[in-house]
Short mmCIF file of C-alpha atoms in Angstrom, two decimals:
data_model
loop_
_atom_site.label_atom_id
_atom_site.label_comp_id
_atom_site.label_asym_id
_atom_site.label_seq_id
_atom_site.Cartn_x
_atom_site.Cartn_y
_atom_site.Cartn_z
CA MET A 1 62.23 16.57 -10.00
CA LYS A 2 61.67 13.02 -11.35
CA ASN A 3 62.62 12.30 -7.64
CA SER A 4 60.10 14.44 -6.38
CA ASP A 5 57.64 13.01 -8.44
CA ASN A 6 58.30 9.32 -7.92
CA GLN A 7 57.77 10.41 -3.58
CA ARG A 8 54.61 12.00 -4.86
CA ARG A 9 53.32 8.76 -5.90
CA THR A 10 54.44 6.84 -3.30
CA PHE A 11 52.67 9.05 -1.05
CA LEU A 12 49.74 8.33 -2.27
CA LYS A 13 49.80 4.67 -2.59
CA GLU A 14 50.33 4.61 0.59
CA SER A 15 47.33 7.29 1.82
CA ALA A 16 45.75 4.46 0.08
CA ALA A 17 46.32 1.76 1.48
CA GLY A 18 46.32 3.68 5.30
CA LEU A 19 42.82 4.53 4.09
CA MET A 20 41.37 0.66 2.69
CA ALA A 21 42.92 0.21 6.23
CA LEU A 22 40.49 1.56 8.23
CA PRO A 23 37.21 0.44 9.21
CA ILE A 24 33.92 1.79 8.36
CA LEU A 25 31.87 3.21 10.65
CA SER A 26 27.73 2.53 10.79
CA THR A 27 25.13 4.81 10.70
CA ASP A 28 24.36 5.10 14.01
CA SER A 29 28.57 5.27 15.48
CA PHE A 30 28.52 9.14 14.97
CA GLY A 31 26.06 9.14 17.95
CA HIS A 32 23.58 11.45 15.90
CA ILE A 33 20.68 9.26 15.79
CA LYS A 34 18.20 8.76 18.28
CA THR A 35 17.00 4.64 18.54
CA GLU A 36 13.71 4.34 19.67
CA LYS A 37 11.40 0.32 19.81
CA VAL A 38 8.32 1.18 20.06
CA ALA A 39 6.36 -1.00 23.17
CA PRO A 40 4.41 -4.10 22.49
CA SER A 41 0.64 -3.63 22.42
CA PRO A 42 -1.73 -5.75 24.36
CA ILE A 43 -3.53 -7.79 22.37
CA ILE A 44 -6.84 -8.01 22.22
CA GLN A 45 -8.88 -11.52 22.08
CA TYR A 46 -12.38 -11.75 21.74
CA ASP A 47 -14.38 -15.43 23.67
CA THR A 48 -17.64 -14.84 20.43
CA PRO A 49 -16.95 -13.97 17.19
CA ARG A 50 -17.84 -9.40 17.06
CA ILE A 51 -19.31 -10.62 13.71
CA LYS A 52 -19.42 -13.25 10.56
CA PHE A 53 -17.60 -12.33 7.35
CA ALA A 54 -17.41 -13.92 4.12
CA VAL A 55 -15.26 -13.82 0.73
CA ILE A 56 -16.03 -13.96 -2.90
CA GLY A 57 -13.40 -13.28 -4.98
CA MET A 58 -9.74 -14.56 -4.47
CA ASN A 59 -7.76 -13.37 -7.84
CA HIS A 60 -4.86 -11.67 -5.87
CA GLY A 61 -3.05 -12.28 -2.81
CA HIS A 62 -3.71 -10.15 -0.98
CA ILE A 63 -7.60 -11.22 0.03
CA TYR A 64 -5.17 -13.71 2.90
CA GLY A 65 -4.19 -10.27 4.30
CA GLN A 66 -7.26 -8.83 4.36
CA VAL A 67 -8.84 -12.16 5.93
CA GLU A 68 -6.19 -12.45 8.74
CA ALA A 69 -6.93 -8.11 9.62
CA VAL A 70 -10.85 -9.22 10.15
CA ILE A 71 -10.10 -11.82 11.96
CA ARG A 72 -7.82 -9.72 14.39
CA GLY A 73 -10.38 -7.50 14.08
CA GLY A 74 -12.96 -9.96 15.97
CA GLY A 75 -14.38 -10.62 12.61
CA GLU A 76 -15.41 -14.71 11.51
CA LEU A 77 -14.70 -16.72 8.51
CA VAL A 78 -17.99 -18.45 7.41
CA SER A 79 -17.46 -19.10 4.21
CA TYR A 80 -16.18 -17.99 0.68
CA TYR A 81 -16.36 -18.16 -3.70
CA ALA A 82 -14.59 -17.97 -6.21
CA LYS A 83 -14.94 -19.78 -9.79
CA GLU A 84 -11.46 -20.89 -10.02
CA PRO A 85 -10.54 -24.01 -8.63
CA ASP A 86 -6.72 -23.97 -7.56
CA LEU A 87 -7.46 -20.44 -6.13
CA VAL A 88 -10.22 -22.48 -4.13
CA ALA A 89 -8.08 -25.13 -3.27
CA ALA A 90 -5.55 -22.61 -1.81
CA PHE A 91 -7.86 -20.85 0.40
CA ALA A 92 -9.19 -23.42 1.73
CA LYS A 93 -5.60 -25.12 2.95
CA ARG A 94 -5.69 -22.31 4.95
CA HIS A 95 -9.49 -21.70 5.98
CA PRO A 96 -10.46 -25.24 6.67
CA LYS A 97 -12.95 -24.02 9.55
CA ALA A 98 -14.83 -21.68 6.60
CA LYS A 99 -17.41 -23.72 3.98
CA LEU A 100 -17.18 -23.02 0.49
CA ALA A 101 -20.36 -21.69 -0.49
CA SER A 102 -21.96 -23.11 -3.84
CA GLY A 103 -22.13 -19.19 -5.35
CA GLU A 104 -21.37 -16.13 -4.88
CA LYS A 105 -25.87 -15.82 -4.34
CA GLU A 106 -25.84 -18.21 -0.86
CA ILE A 107 -23.40 -15.50 -0.06
CA LEU A 108 -25.59 -12.88 -0.72
CA ASP A 109 -28.51 -13.41 0.50
CA ASP A 110 -27.26 -14.89 3.97
CA LYS A 111 -28.06 -12.73 6.33
CA SER A 112 -25.95 -13.67 9.33
CA ILE A 113 -22.76 -12.27 6.86
CA GLN A 114 -22.12 -8.27 7.39
CA LEU A 115 -19.05 -8.01 5.63
CA VAL A 116 -18.06 -9.79 2.38
CA LEU A 117 -14.57 -9.01 1.28
CA SER A 118 -12.84 -9.32 -2.07
CA SER A 119 -9.22 -9.47 -4.50
CA ALA A 120 -11.60 -10.20 -7.60
CA ILE A 121 -9.80 -9.21 -10.35
CA ALA A 122 -9.60 -5.69 -10.39
CA ASN A 123 -11.98 -4.09 -12.72
CA GLU A 124 -14.39 -7.16 -11.25
CA ARG A 125 -14.14 -5.41 -7.43
CA ALA A 126 -16.96 -1.99 -7.81
CA PRO A 127 -19.46 -3.93 -9.99
CA LEU A 128 -19.48 -6.76 -6.97
CA GLY A 129 -19.17 -4.02 -4.23
CA VAL A 130 -22.37 -2.63 -5.50
CA ARG A 131 -23.91 -6.38 -5.18
CA VAL A 132 -22.78 -6.56 -1.96
CA MET A 133 -24.34 -3.20 -0.53
CA LYS A 134 -28.08 -3.68 -2.44
CA SER A 135 -27.39 -6.96 -0.10
CA GLY A 136 -27.38 -4.84 2.68
CA LYS A 137 -23.66 -5.36 3.54
CA ASP A 138 -20.90 -4.20 4.13
CA PHE A 139 -17.17 -4.32 1.82
CA MET A 140 -14.53 -4.48 1.95
CA SER A 141 -12.39 -4.69 -1.63
CA ASP A 142 -8.60 -4.88 -2.11
CA LYS A 143 -6.83 -2.10 -4.62
CA PRO A 144 -7.59 -1.01 -6.35
CA GLY A 145 -10.84 -0.98 -5.17
CA ILE A 146 -12.42 1.03 -8.61
CA THR A 147 -10.76 1.26 -11.59
CA THR A 148 -13.08 3.98 -14.02
CA LEU A 149 -15.33 7.03 -13.30
CA GLU A 150 -17.75 5.81 -13.91
CA GLN A 151 -17.51 3.05 -11.93
CA LEU A 152 -17.42 5.32 -8.95
CA ALA A 153 -20.23 7.21 -9.55
CA GLU A 154 -22.18 4.24 -9.13
CA VAL A 155 -19.76 2.95 -6.12
CA ARG A 156 -21.10 6.34 -4.08
CA LYS A 157 -25.38 6.46 -5.55
CA VAL A 158 -25.23 2.99 -3.43
CA GLN A 159 -23.48 3.61 -0.36
CA LYS A 160 -24.95 6.85 -0.21
CA GLN A 161 -29.05 4.61 -1.28
CA THR A 162 -27.45 2.72 0.97
CA GLY A 163 -25.88 3.45 4.09
CA ARG A 164 -23.32 0.04 4.42
CA ILE A 165 -20.09 0.59 4.55
CA TYR A 166 -16.85 0.19 0.42
CA SER A 167 -13.81 -0.09 2.05
CA ILE A 168 -10.78 -0.44 0.18
CA MET A 169 -8.23 -2.26 1.75
CA TYR A 170 -5.09 0.46 1.42
CA SER A 171 -2.49 -1.98 2.62
CA GLU A 172 0.41 0.27 2.17
CA ARG A 173 -0.59 2.00 4.95
CA LEU A 174 -3.37 0.28 6.98
CA GLU A 175 -0.58 -2.91 7.05
CA ASN A 176 2.38 -1.66 7.23
CA ARG A 177 3.47 -1.02 10.63
CA ALA A 178 5.45 1.91 10.51
CA THR A 179 3.63 3.68 8.63
CA VAL A 180 0.64 3.63 11.32
CA LYS A 181 3.26 4.80 14.09
CA ALA A 182 4.03 7.85 11.44
CA GLY A 183 0.04 8.39 11.56
CA GLU A 184 0.47 8.78 15.26
CA LEU A 185 2.99 10.89 15.65
CA VAL A 186 2.16 13.48 12.44
CA LYS A 187 -1.09 13.65 14.41
CA ALA A 188 0.69 14.66 17.49
CA GLY A 189 3.07 17.74 15.99
CA ALA A 190 5.44 15.70 16.03
CA ILE A 191 6.51 17.32 12.04
CA GLY A 192 4.21 19.98 12.18
CA LYS A 193 1.90 20.84 9.77
CA VAL A 194 2.59 18.53 6.46
CA ILE A 195 3.18 20.52 3.60
CA GLN A 196 4.06 17.30 1.53
CA THR A 197 4.30 13.39 0.74
CA ILE A 198 6.69 11.90 -1.41
CA GLY A 199 5.29 8.36 -1.96
CA MET A 200 8.10 5.57 -3.35
CA GLY A 201 5.71 1.95 -4.93
CA PRO A 202 8.48 -0.18 -6.79
CA HIS A 203 7.04 -3.97 -7.00
CA ARG A 204 8.65 -6.75 -8.90
CA MET A 205 7.40 -8.07 -11.81
CA ASN A 206 7.77 -11.82 -11.83
CA PRO A 207 6.37 -12.25 -14.95
CA LYS A 208 6.13 -16.03 -14.59
CA THR A 209 3.96 -16.16 -11.91
CA ARG A 210 0.91 -13.55 -13.19
CA PRO A 211 -1.92 -14.11 -13.97
CA GLU A 212 -3.34 -13.50 -17.44
CA TRP A 213 -6.02 -10.39 -16.07
CA PHE A 214 -2.83 -8.71 -15.00
CA PHE A 215 -1.02 -7.87 -18.25
CA HIS A 216 -4.54 -6.33 -19.91
CA LYS A 217 -4.22 -2.65 -18.62
CA GLU A 218 -8.47 -2.31 -18.22
CA GLN A 219 -8.43 -5.14 -16.35
CA PHE A 220 -5.95 -4.09 -14.04
CA GLY A 221 -7.34 -1.04 -14.03
CA GLY A 222 -3.71 0.72 -15.75
CA ILE A 223 -0.47 1.89 -13.01
CA ILE A 224 -1.71 4.63 -11.30
CA CYS A 225 -4.47 3.98 -10.77
CA ASP A 226 -3.40 0.20 -10.08
CA ILE A 227 -0.05 0.26 -7.16
CA GLY A 228 -0.54 3.86 -7.18
CA SER A 229 -4.15 4.63 -5.42
CA HIS A 230 -2.00 3.42 -2.28
CA GLN A 231 0.42 6.39 -2.25
CA PHE A 232 -3.60 8.74 -2.83
CA ASP A 233 -4.27 6.99 0.09
CA GLN A 234 -1.89 8.02 2.17
CA TYR A 235 -1.28 11.69 0.45
CA LEU A 236 -5.38 12.82 1.51
CA PHE A 237 -4.44 10.88 4.71
CA PHE A 238 -0.62 12.90 6.08
CA THR A 239 -1.92 16.15 4.67
CA ASN A 240 -5.35 16.15 5.62
CA SER A 241 -6.87 16.95 2.29
CA THR A 242 -10.36 16.45 1.29
CA GLN A 243 -9.37 18.57 -1.56
CA ALA A 244 -7.03 17.52 -4.94
CA GLU A 245 -6.59 18.02 -8.15
CA ILE A 246 -3.92 16.40 -10.92
CA VAL A 247 -1.55 18.82 -11.67
CA ALA A 248 0.70 16.24 -14.80
CA SER A 249 0.81 12.35 -14.17
CA GLN A 250 2.15 10.12 -16.25
CA VAL A 251 2.90 6.45 -18.08
CA GLY A 252 4.46 4.05 -20.02
CA ASN A 253 5.81 0.48 -20.81
CA THR A 254 9.61 0.84 -20.70
CA HIS A 255 10.65 -2.75 -20.97
CA TYR A 256 8.15 -5.67 -21.55
CA PRO A 257 6.90 -4.87 -25.33
CA GLN A 258 6.07 -8.04 -25.32
CA TYR A 259 3.47 -6.89 -22.83
CA PRO A 260 1.98 -4.30 -25.14
CA ASP A 261 -0.90 -3.86 -22.72
CA PHE A 262 0.95 -3.38 -20.04
CA GLU A 263 2.38 -0.31 -17.80
CA ASP A 264 5.95 -0.40 -15.79
CA PHE A 265 6.36 2.48 -14.65
CA GLY A 266 3.98 5.76 -14.00
CA ASP A 267 4.73 8.98 -11.73
CA VAL A 268 2.42 11.94 -10.56
CA MET A 269 2.61 15.75 -8.81
CA LEU A 270 -0.59 16.28 -7.02
CA ARG A 271 -1.88 19.90 -5.17
CA GLY A 272 -5.03 19.70 -2.71
CA ASN A 273 -5.89 21.61 -0.09
CA GLY A 274 -4.27 20.52 2.96
CA GLY A 275 -0.68 20.22 0.48
CA MET A 276 1.11 18.61 -1.58
CA GLY A 277 2.24 15.90 -3.32
CA TYR A 278 4.62 12.88 -5.96
CA ILE A 279 4.32 9.53 -6.73
CA ARG A 280 6.17 7.34 -8.25
CA VAL A 281 5.50 3.49 -8.63
CA ASP A 282 6.87 0.93 -11.47
CA TRP A 283 8.10 -2.92 -11.40
CA PHE A 284 11.31 -2.39 -12.00
CA THR A 285 12.58 -4.59 -8.30
CA PRO A 286 15.85 -5.70 -9.49
CA ASP A 287 15.52 -9.43 -8.29
CA GLY A 288 19.11 -8.35 -5.91
CA LEU A 289 16.67 -6.32 -3.16
CA LYS A 290 15.95 -9.17 -0.08
CA THR A 291 11.46 -7.96 -0.83
CA TRP A 292 9.59 -7.50 -3.91
CA GLY A 293 10.30 -3.26 -3.31
CA ASP A 294 11.80 -1.25 -1.56
CA GLY A 295 8.99 0.86 -1.28
CA ARG A 296 9.48 4.57 0.98
CA LEU A 297 7.48 7.38 2.04
CA THR A 298 8.29 10.64 2.58
CA ILE A 299 6.47 12.87 5.00
CA LEU A 300 7.74 16.91 4.55
CA GLY A 301 6.72 19.52 7.80
CA THR A 302 7.48 22.82 8.65
CA ASP A 303 9.02 21.50 11.44
CA GLY A 304 10.66 18.29 10.33
CA PHE A 305 9.92 15.92 8.43
CA ILE A 306 9.77 11.57 8.43
CA GLU A 307 10.96 9.01 6.13
CA ILE A 308 9.85 5.43 6.54
CA ARG A 309 10.76 2.35 4.63
CA LYS A 310 8.40 -0.20 4.30
CA ASN A 311 9.83 -4.14 3.34
CA ILE A 312 13.74 -3.25 3.87
CA ASP A 313 16.33 -1.21 4.62
CA ILE A 314 19.00 -1.60 2.09
CA GLY A 315 21.31 0.46 4.88
CA GLY A 316 21.84 -2.64 7.08
CA ARG A 317 19.48 -2.96 9.93
CA GLU A 318 16.69 -6.39 9.33
CA GLY A 319 13.58 -6.57 8.32
CA GLY A 320 10.86 -3.99 7.78
CA ASN A 321 9.14 -1.02 9.51
CA HIS A 322 11.87 1.15 9.90
CA LEU A 323 10.57 4.98 10.07
CA PHE A 324 13.42 7.81 10.60
CA LEU A 325 12.18 10.52 11.87
CA THR A 326 13.96 14.41 12.40
CA ASP A 327 13.22 17.49 13.95
CA HIS A 328 14.45 20.97 15.29
CA LYS A 329 16.15 19.25 18.11
CA GLU A 330 17.66 15.93 16.62
CA THR A 331 17.48 12.74 14.45
CA ARG A 332 15.89 9.75 15.68
CA TYR A 333 15.09 6.18 14.33
CA ILE A 334 12.38 4.33 16.02
CA ASP A 335 11.68 0.35 14.59
CA CYS A 336 8.40 0.02 14.69
CA THR A 337 7.61 -4.22 14.23
CA GLN A 338 5.42 -3.70 17.35
CA GLN A 339 3.42 -1.44 16.50
CA GLU A 340 -0.44 -2.18 16.29
CA LEU A 341 -2.96 -3.03 13.50
CA PRO A 342 -5.94 -1.22 13.61
CA TYR A 343 -7.63 -1.08 10.99
CA GLY A 344 -9.72 -4.07 11.21
CA ARG A 345 -10.13 -3.83 14.88
CA GLN A 346 -11.83 -0.50 13.80
CA LEU A 347 -13.67 -1.78 10.03
CA VAL A 348 -15.61 -4.77 12.60
CA ASP A 349 -16.36 -1.84 15.23
CA ASP A 350 -17.16 0.42 12.21
CA VAL A 351 -20.23 -2.13 10.57
CA ILE A 352 -21.32 -3.67 13.91
CA ASN A 353 -21.60 0.84 15.42
CA ARG A 354 -22.30 2.26 11.93
CA THR A 355 -19.41 4.37 12.65
CA GLU A 356 -16.35 5.84 10.53
CA THR A 357 -13.20 4.79 12.31
CA ALA A 358 -11.43 2.91 10.23
CA MET A 359 -11.19 5.28 7.04
CA PRO A 360 -14.18 8.36 6.46
CA GLN A 361 -15.77 6.65 3.31
CA ALA A 362 -15.28 10.31 1.37
CA HIS A 363 -11.12 9.92 2.47
CA CYS A 364 -11.72 7.09 0.64
CA LEU A 365 -13.41 6.97 -2.19
CA LEU A 366 -11.04 10.36 -3.09
CA ALA A 367 -8.23 8.81 -3.14
CA ALA A 368 -9.85 6.15 -5.62
CA GLU A 369 -11.01 9.58 -8.10
CA LEU A 370 -7.85 10.64 -7.54
CA SER A 371 -6.05 8.10 -9.33
CA ILE A 372 -8.30 6.99 -12.11
CA LYS A 373 -8.18 10.93 -13.33
CA ALA A 374 -4.30 10.51 -12.95
CA GLN A 375 -3.90 7.11 -14.81
CA LYS A 376 -6.71 8.36 -16.84
CA GLN A 377 -4.96 12.63 -18.29
CA ALA A 378 -1.42 10.58 -17.81
CA GLN A 379 0.73 10.66 -21.12
CA GLN A 380 1.91 8.25 -22.28
CA ILE A 381 6.31 7.51 -22.82
CA HIS A 382 7.90 7.09 -25.54
CA LEU A 383 11.94 6.22 -24.68
CA LYS A 384 13.77 5.62 -27.54
CA ALA A 385 15.19 2.52 -28.22
#
């Protein structure tokens, strides 16, 4: 019996050693994933500027992406203004041809400017947008573009009165190439009727680099209102919902007692006339990840599903903009790094033609409304120490 036990132990050791010696096969080597790459779109060049635009307020670095989107669309940045000298100096280095205005009034009074962009402190964006629309110009805000229901009511009233555009750049859809490609695939019926989206928006905290307003809920709007607004936009877009309700939501500050007015976690369950949705946002991206967050979106359809890995594929593929599509026939991986980003061009088209090709106004404001309501009615999370 003792000899038999020794033989068994020897067999297990040798088997384990043999398994350890085997090479680990990559996913692609199994042969069930078809790899594709989006072909680059022709670069559109504009001989002369299509519109002139300006910037007021640049408290978040998103302003640089907003500006680049409009420039790609044929816009000319002519002036800018911010109260903070350090932010102005950094912006001037990036855009030396534009003029520093003496104040907000100079820009609003300039009849040649058709569009104003802003990434001011979050709770200051909607009041600024109202003033911009009343001056006869269109407005594009960083997200969140609105932080309270009172602001939302005023934006809706003035937008209707003036007929101006109030656009919010939900960049996780509008400026992510894989998400843009997913929109084309869903529209073409690639996964049937969409019935649910699951949006994950993790972010890295980096408290030492954050401005003071970042930690005050009244100013940043709360975690669901702020970074969760991206996911509400995607939910409405992919489910084609025009009405929705918050089934449940919760928020909490689970890890940062030194910032008592901050929130580091939030999630939401919602239901609309086009489908269901689940949203989770947090500030827990660990330093070991090579990017600020492993943002993902899953789109469930009746005939398949799409998963988007926006910023990184921890499975090993380089860069971001990864799209996986599974239907009844196969699983496909699509490299979307060459996908066109049409938002800036479409917004400039809308400014010129008074259309809604970049984003329907009702959609833009409904996404904001849902994020505010989910934030407002969220239950507080209290974990044991």
